[in-house]
Coordinates of C-alpha atoms in Angstrom, one line a residue:
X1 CA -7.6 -28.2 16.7
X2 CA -5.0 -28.6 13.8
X3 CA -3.6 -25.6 12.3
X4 CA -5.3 -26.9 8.8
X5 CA -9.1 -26.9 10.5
X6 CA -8.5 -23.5 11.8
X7 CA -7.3 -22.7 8.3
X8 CA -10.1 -24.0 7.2
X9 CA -12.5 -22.8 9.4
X10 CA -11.4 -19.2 9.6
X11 CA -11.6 -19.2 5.5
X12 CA -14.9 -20.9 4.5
X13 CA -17.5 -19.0 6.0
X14 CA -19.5 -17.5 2.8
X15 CA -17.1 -18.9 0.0
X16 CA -17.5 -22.2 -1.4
X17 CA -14.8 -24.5 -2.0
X18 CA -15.0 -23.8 -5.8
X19 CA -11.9 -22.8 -7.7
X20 CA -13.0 -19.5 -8.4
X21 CA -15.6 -17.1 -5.9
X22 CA -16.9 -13.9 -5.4
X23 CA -18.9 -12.2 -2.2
X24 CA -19.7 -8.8 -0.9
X25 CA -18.9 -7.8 2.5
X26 CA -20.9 -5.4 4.6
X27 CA -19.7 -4.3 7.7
X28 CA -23.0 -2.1 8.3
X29 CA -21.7 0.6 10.4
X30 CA -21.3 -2.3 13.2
X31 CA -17.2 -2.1 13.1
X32 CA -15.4 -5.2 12.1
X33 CA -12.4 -8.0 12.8
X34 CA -11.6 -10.7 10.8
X35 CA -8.4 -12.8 12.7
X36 CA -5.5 -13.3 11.1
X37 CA -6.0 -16.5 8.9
X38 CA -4.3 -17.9 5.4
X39 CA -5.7 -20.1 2.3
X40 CA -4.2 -21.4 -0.4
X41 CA -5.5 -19.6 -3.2
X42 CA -4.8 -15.8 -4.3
X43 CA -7.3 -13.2 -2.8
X44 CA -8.3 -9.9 -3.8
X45 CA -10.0 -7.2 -1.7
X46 CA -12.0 -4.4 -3.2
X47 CA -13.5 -1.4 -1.2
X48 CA -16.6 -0.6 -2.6
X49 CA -17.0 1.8 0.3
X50 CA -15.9 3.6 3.5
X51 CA -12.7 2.0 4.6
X52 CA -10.5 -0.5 6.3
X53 CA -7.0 -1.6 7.1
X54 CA -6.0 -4.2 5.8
X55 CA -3.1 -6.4 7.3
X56 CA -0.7 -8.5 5.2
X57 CA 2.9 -9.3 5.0
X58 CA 3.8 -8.1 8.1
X59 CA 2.2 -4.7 7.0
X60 CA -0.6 -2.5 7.3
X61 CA -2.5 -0.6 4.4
X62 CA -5.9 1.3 5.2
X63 CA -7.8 0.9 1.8
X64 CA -10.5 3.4 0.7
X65 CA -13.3 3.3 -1.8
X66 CA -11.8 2.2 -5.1
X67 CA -8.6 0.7 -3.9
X68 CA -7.4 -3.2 -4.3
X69 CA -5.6 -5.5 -2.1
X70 CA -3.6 -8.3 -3.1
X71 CA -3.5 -11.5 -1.0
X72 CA -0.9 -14.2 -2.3
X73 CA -1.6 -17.8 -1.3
X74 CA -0.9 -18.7 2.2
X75 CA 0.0 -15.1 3.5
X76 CA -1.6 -14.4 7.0
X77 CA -3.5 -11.6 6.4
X78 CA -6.6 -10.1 8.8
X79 CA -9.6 -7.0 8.5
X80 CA -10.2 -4.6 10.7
X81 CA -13.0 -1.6 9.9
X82 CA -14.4 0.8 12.7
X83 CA -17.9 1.3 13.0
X84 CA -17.6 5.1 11.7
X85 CA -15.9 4.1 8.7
X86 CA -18.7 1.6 7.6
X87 CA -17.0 -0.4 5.0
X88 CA -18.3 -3.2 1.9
X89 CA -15.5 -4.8 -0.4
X90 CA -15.4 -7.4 -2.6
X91 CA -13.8 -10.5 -1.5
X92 CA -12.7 -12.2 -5.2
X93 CA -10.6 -15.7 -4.9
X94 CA -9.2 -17.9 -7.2
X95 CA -6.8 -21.2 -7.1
X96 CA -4.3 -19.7 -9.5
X97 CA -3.8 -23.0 -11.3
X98 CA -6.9 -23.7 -12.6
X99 CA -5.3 -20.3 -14.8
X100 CA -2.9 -23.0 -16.4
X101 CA -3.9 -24.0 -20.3
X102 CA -4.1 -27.4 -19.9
X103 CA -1.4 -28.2 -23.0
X104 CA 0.9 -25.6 -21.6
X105 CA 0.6 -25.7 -17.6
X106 CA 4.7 -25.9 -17.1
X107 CA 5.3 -22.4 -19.4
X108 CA 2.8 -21.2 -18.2
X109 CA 3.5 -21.3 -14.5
X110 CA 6.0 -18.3 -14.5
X111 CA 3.4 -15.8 -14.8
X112 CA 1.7 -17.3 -11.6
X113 CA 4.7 -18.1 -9.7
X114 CA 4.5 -14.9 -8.8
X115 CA 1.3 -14.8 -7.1
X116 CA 2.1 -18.2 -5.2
X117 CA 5.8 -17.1 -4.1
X118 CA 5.3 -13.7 -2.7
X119 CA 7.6 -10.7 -3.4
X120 CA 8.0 -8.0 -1.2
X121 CA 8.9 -5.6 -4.0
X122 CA 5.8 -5.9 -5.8
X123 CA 3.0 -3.6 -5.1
X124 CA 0.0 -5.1 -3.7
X125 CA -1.9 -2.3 -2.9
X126 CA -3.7 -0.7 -5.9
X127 CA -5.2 2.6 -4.9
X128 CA -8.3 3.6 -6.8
X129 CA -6.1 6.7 -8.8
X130 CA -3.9 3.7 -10.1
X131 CA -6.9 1.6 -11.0
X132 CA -9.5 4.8 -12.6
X133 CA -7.9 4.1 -16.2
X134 CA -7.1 0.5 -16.1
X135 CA -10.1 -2.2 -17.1
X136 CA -9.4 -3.5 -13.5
X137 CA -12.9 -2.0 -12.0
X138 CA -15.1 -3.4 -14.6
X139 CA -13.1 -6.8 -14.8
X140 CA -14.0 -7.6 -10.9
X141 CA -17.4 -6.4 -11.4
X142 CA -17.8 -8.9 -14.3
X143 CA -16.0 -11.3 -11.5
X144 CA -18.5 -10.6 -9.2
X145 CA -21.6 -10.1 -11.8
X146 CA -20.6 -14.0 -13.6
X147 CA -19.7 -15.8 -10.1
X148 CA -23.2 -14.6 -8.8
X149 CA -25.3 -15.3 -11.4
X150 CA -23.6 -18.4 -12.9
X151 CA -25.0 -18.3 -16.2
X152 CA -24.1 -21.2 -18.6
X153 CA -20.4 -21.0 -18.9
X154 CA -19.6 -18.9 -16.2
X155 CA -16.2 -20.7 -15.4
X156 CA -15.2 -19.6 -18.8
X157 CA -15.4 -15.8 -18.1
X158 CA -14.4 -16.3 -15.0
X159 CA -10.9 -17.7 -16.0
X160 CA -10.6 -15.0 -18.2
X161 CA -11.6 -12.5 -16.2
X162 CA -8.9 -13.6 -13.4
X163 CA -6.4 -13.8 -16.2
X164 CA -6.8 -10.5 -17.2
X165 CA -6.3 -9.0 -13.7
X166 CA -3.2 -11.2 -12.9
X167 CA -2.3 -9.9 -16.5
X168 CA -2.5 -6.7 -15.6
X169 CA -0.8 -7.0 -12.4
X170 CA 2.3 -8.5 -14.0
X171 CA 2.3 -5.6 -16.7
X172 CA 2.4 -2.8 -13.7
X173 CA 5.1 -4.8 -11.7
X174 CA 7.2 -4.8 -14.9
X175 CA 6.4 -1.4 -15.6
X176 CA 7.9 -0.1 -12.2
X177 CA 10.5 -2.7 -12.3
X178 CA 12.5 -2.4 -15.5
X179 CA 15.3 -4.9 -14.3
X180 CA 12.4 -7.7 -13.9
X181 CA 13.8 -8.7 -10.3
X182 CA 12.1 -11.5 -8.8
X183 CA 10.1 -12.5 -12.1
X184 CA 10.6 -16.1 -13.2
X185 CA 12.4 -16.8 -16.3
X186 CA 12.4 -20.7 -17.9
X187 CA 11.3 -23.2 -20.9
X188 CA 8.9 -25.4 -20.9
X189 CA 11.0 -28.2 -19.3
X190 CA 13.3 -26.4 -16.6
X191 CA 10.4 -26.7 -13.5
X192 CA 9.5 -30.3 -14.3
X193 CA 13.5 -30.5 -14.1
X194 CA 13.3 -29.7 -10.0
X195 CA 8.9 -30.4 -9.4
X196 CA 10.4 -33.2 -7.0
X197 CA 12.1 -30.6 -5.0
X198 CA 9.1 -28.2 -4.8
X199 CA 6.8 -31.7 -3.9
X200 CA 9.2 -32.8 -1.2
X201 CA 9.3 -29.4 0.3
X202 CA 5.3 -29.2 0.6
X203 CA 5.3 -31.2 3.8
X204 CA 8.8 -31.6 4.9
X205 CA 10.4 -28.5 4.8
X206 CA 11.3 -28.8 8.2
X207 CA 13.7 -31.8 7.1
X208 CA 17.4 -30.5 6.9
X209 CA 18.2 -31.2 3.0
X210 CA 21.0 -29.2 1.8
X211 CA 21.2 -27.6 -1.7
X212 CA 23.0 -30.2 -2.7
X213 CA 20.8 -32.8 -1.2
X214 CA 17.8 -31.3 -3.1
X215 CA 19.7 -31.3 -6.7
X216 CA 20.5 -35.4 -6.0
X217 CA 16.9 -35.7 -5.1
X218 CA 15.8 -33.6 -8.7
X219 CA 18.6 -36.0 -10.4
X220 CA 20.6 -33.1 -11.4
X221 CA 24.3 -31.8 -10.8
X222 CA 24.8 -29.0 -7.8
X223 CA 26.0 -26.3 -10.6
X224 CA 22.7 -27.1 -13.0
X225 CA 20.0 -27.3 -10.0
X226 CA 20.8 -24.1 -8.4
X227 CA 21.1 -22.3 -11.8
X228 CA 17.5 -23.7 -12.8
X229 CA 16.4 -23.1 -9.1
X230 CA 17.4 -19.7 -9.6
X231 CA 15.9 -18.8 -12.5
X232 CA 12.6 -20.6 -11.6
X233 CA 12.1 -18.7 -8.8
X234 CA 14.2 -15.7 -8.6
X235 CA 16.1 -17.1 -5.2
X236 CA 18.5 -19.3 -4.4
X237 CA 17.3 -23.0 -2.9
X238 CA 18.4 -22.0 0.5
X239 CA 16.4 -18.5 0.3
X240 CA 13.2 -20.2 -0.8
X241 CA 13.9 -23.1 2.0
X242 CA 13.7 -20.4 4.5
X243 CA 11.2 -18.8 2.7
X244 CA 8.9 -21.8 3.1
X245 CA 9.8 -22.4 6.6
X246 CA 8.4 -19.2 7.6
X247 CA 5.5 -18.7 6.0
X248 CA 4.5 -21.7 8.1
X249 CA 6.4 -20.4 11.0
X250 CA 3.5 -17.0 10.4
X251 CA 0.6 -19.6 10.6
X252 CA 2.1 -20.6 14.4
X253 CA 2.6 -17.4 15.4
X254 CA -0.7 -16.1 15.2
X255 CA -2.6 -19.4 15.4
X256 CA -0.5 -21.4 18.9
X257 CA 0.9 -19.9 22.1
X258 CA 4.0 -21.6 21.2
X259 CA 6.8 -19.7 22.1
X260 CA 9.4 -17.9 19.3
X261 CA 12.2 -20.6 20.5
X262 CA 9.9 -23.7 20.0
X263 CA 8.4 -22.8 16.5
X264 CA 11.7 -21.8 15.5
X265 CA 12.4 -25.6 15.8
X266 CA 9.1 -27.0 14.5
X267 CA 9.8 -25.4 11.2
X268 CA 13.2 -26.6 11.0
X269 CA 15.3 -23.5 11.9
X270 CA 18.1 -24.8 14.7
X271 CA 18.9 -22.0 16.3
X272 CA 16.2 -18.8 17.5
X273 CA 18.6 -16.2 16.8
X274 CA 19.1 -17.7 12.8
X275 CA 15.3 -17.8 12.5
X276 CA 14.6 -14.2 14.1
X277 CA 17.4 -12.6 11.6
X278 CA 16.1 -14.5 8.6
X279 CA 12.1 -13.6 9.5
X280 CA 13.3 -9.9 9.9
X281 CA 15.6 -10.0 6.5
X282 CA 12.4 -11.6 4.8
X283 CA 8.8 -9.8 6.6
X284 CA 11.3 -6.9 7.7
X285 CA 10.5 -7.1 11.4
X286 CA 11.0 -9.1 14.3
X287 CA 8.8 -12.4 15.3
X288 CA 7.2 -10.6 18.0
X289 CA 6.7 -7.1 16.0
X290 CA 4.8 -9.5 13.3
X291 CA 2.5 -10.8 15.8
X292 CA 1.5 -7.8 17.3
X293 CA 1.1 -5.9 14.5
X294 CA -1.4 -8.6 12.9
X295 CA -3.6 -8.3 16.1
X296 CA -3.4 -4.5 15.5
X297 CA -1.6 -3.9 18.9

């Protein structure tokens, strides 16, 4: 089985392949495990009782009643809840570019850039003191409310909903992040300037193209590319090269008995030692520590 059918497979039970969905899940006092797995859209989790722990990231949280976790596309991320703590939570997804106004998609891509990119800085767990005076509660019970009754124009509200939340979300990252690190900042034509680059990179990351390589390929000079590249994404090319290669190198981890050494080189990293230091500078631990940790060992 491919790594995109297990993808596939782990994710679609009870949520249709619609941009936007809503379910509730109810562990029943029966204890539960969801395996690691990834998608491609943005997830949110939402105890509406008991409690779980959540893995993500190469991290743990245990959320309670009233707390929200924040998946970002293609992040391995698993569930675990013990029978005694007899959790429900909202499962709430979305393909964050369907958020895009169709006249404006390229400006408006830096306030979802960070959803899709990942940043380690940025809080992702919401406990339910954070959220009691924010409209967060009631805009993912409208989520929920619209998705499951799909009244006339439901995809309206829903995309307003979802852009209020990711709204939201950007406002409290700013507001605990007064230098703006890691938050894209461009016109309208800077990331159609370098799209090749992030098109290429989709499916052949694994290909050794140099910084240099990548700013011929976006027609651009060395000095321009990795200013744009840098201001797009709030990393250099070669950081979000290796940031690519392993958040695929995650998805083989946890989904092949392939061996450290071997997916190392099947996401393009040469050496094991290079791709061990670079997975521990970016999930802050080791290969091996990020495995077992996902399987809650």
């Amino acid at each position: 089985m491919t790594n995109a059918s297990i993808e596939e497979k782990r994710f679609t039970g009870g949520i249709s392949q619609h941009p936007f969905a809503s379910k509730s899940f109810d562990t029943k006092g029966l204890g539960y495990h969801c395996p690691p797995h990834w998608h491609t859209h943005v997830e949110m989790l939402y105890v509406t009782r008991g409690r779980g722990t959540f893995h993500a990231g190469g991290c743990a949280y245990t959320a309670q009643r009233g707390d929200l976790l924040l998946i970002n596309a293609n992040e391995v991320h698993s569930v675990d809840v013990r029978p005694e703590d007899d959790a429900e939570y909202l499962i709430l997804s979305v393909v964050p570019e369907v958020l895009y106004h169709s006249g404006s998609t390229i400006f408006e891509a830096k306030y979802v850039l960070p959803f899709l990119l990942g940043n380690r800085q940025h809080i992702r767990h919401f406990q339910a003191k954070q959220l009691e005076d924010s409209p967060i509660p009631g805009l993912l019970a409208d989520i929920h409310r619209e998705y499951s009754e799909q009244r006339y124009g439901f995809e309206l509200a829903l995309r307003s909903a979802f852009t209020s939340v990711f709204l939201w979300m950007l406002r409290h990252w700013i507001d605990n992040d007064p230098a703006q690190t890691g938050f894209p900042a461009f016109n309208a034509s800077s990331l159609d300037n370098i799209k090749p680059i992030f098109e290429h990179l989709e499916s052949r990351y694994k290909e050794n193209l140099t910084a240099s390589d990548a700013a011929e390929l976006c027609g651009m000079s060395y000095s321009h590319f990795a200013r744009c590249f840098k201001r797009i994404t709030g990393h250099s090319y070669v950081q979000y090269l290796h940031y690519r290669r392993i958040s695929e190198a995650e998805k083989l981890l946890l989904t092949t008995s392939h061996s450290v050494t071997n997916i190392a080189l099947e996401v393009g990293f040469s050496h094991t030692s290079y791709f061990i230091r670079h997975f521990r500078a970016l999930k802050g631990l080791s290969p091996k520590q990020f495995v077992l940790r996902a399987r809650g060992q």
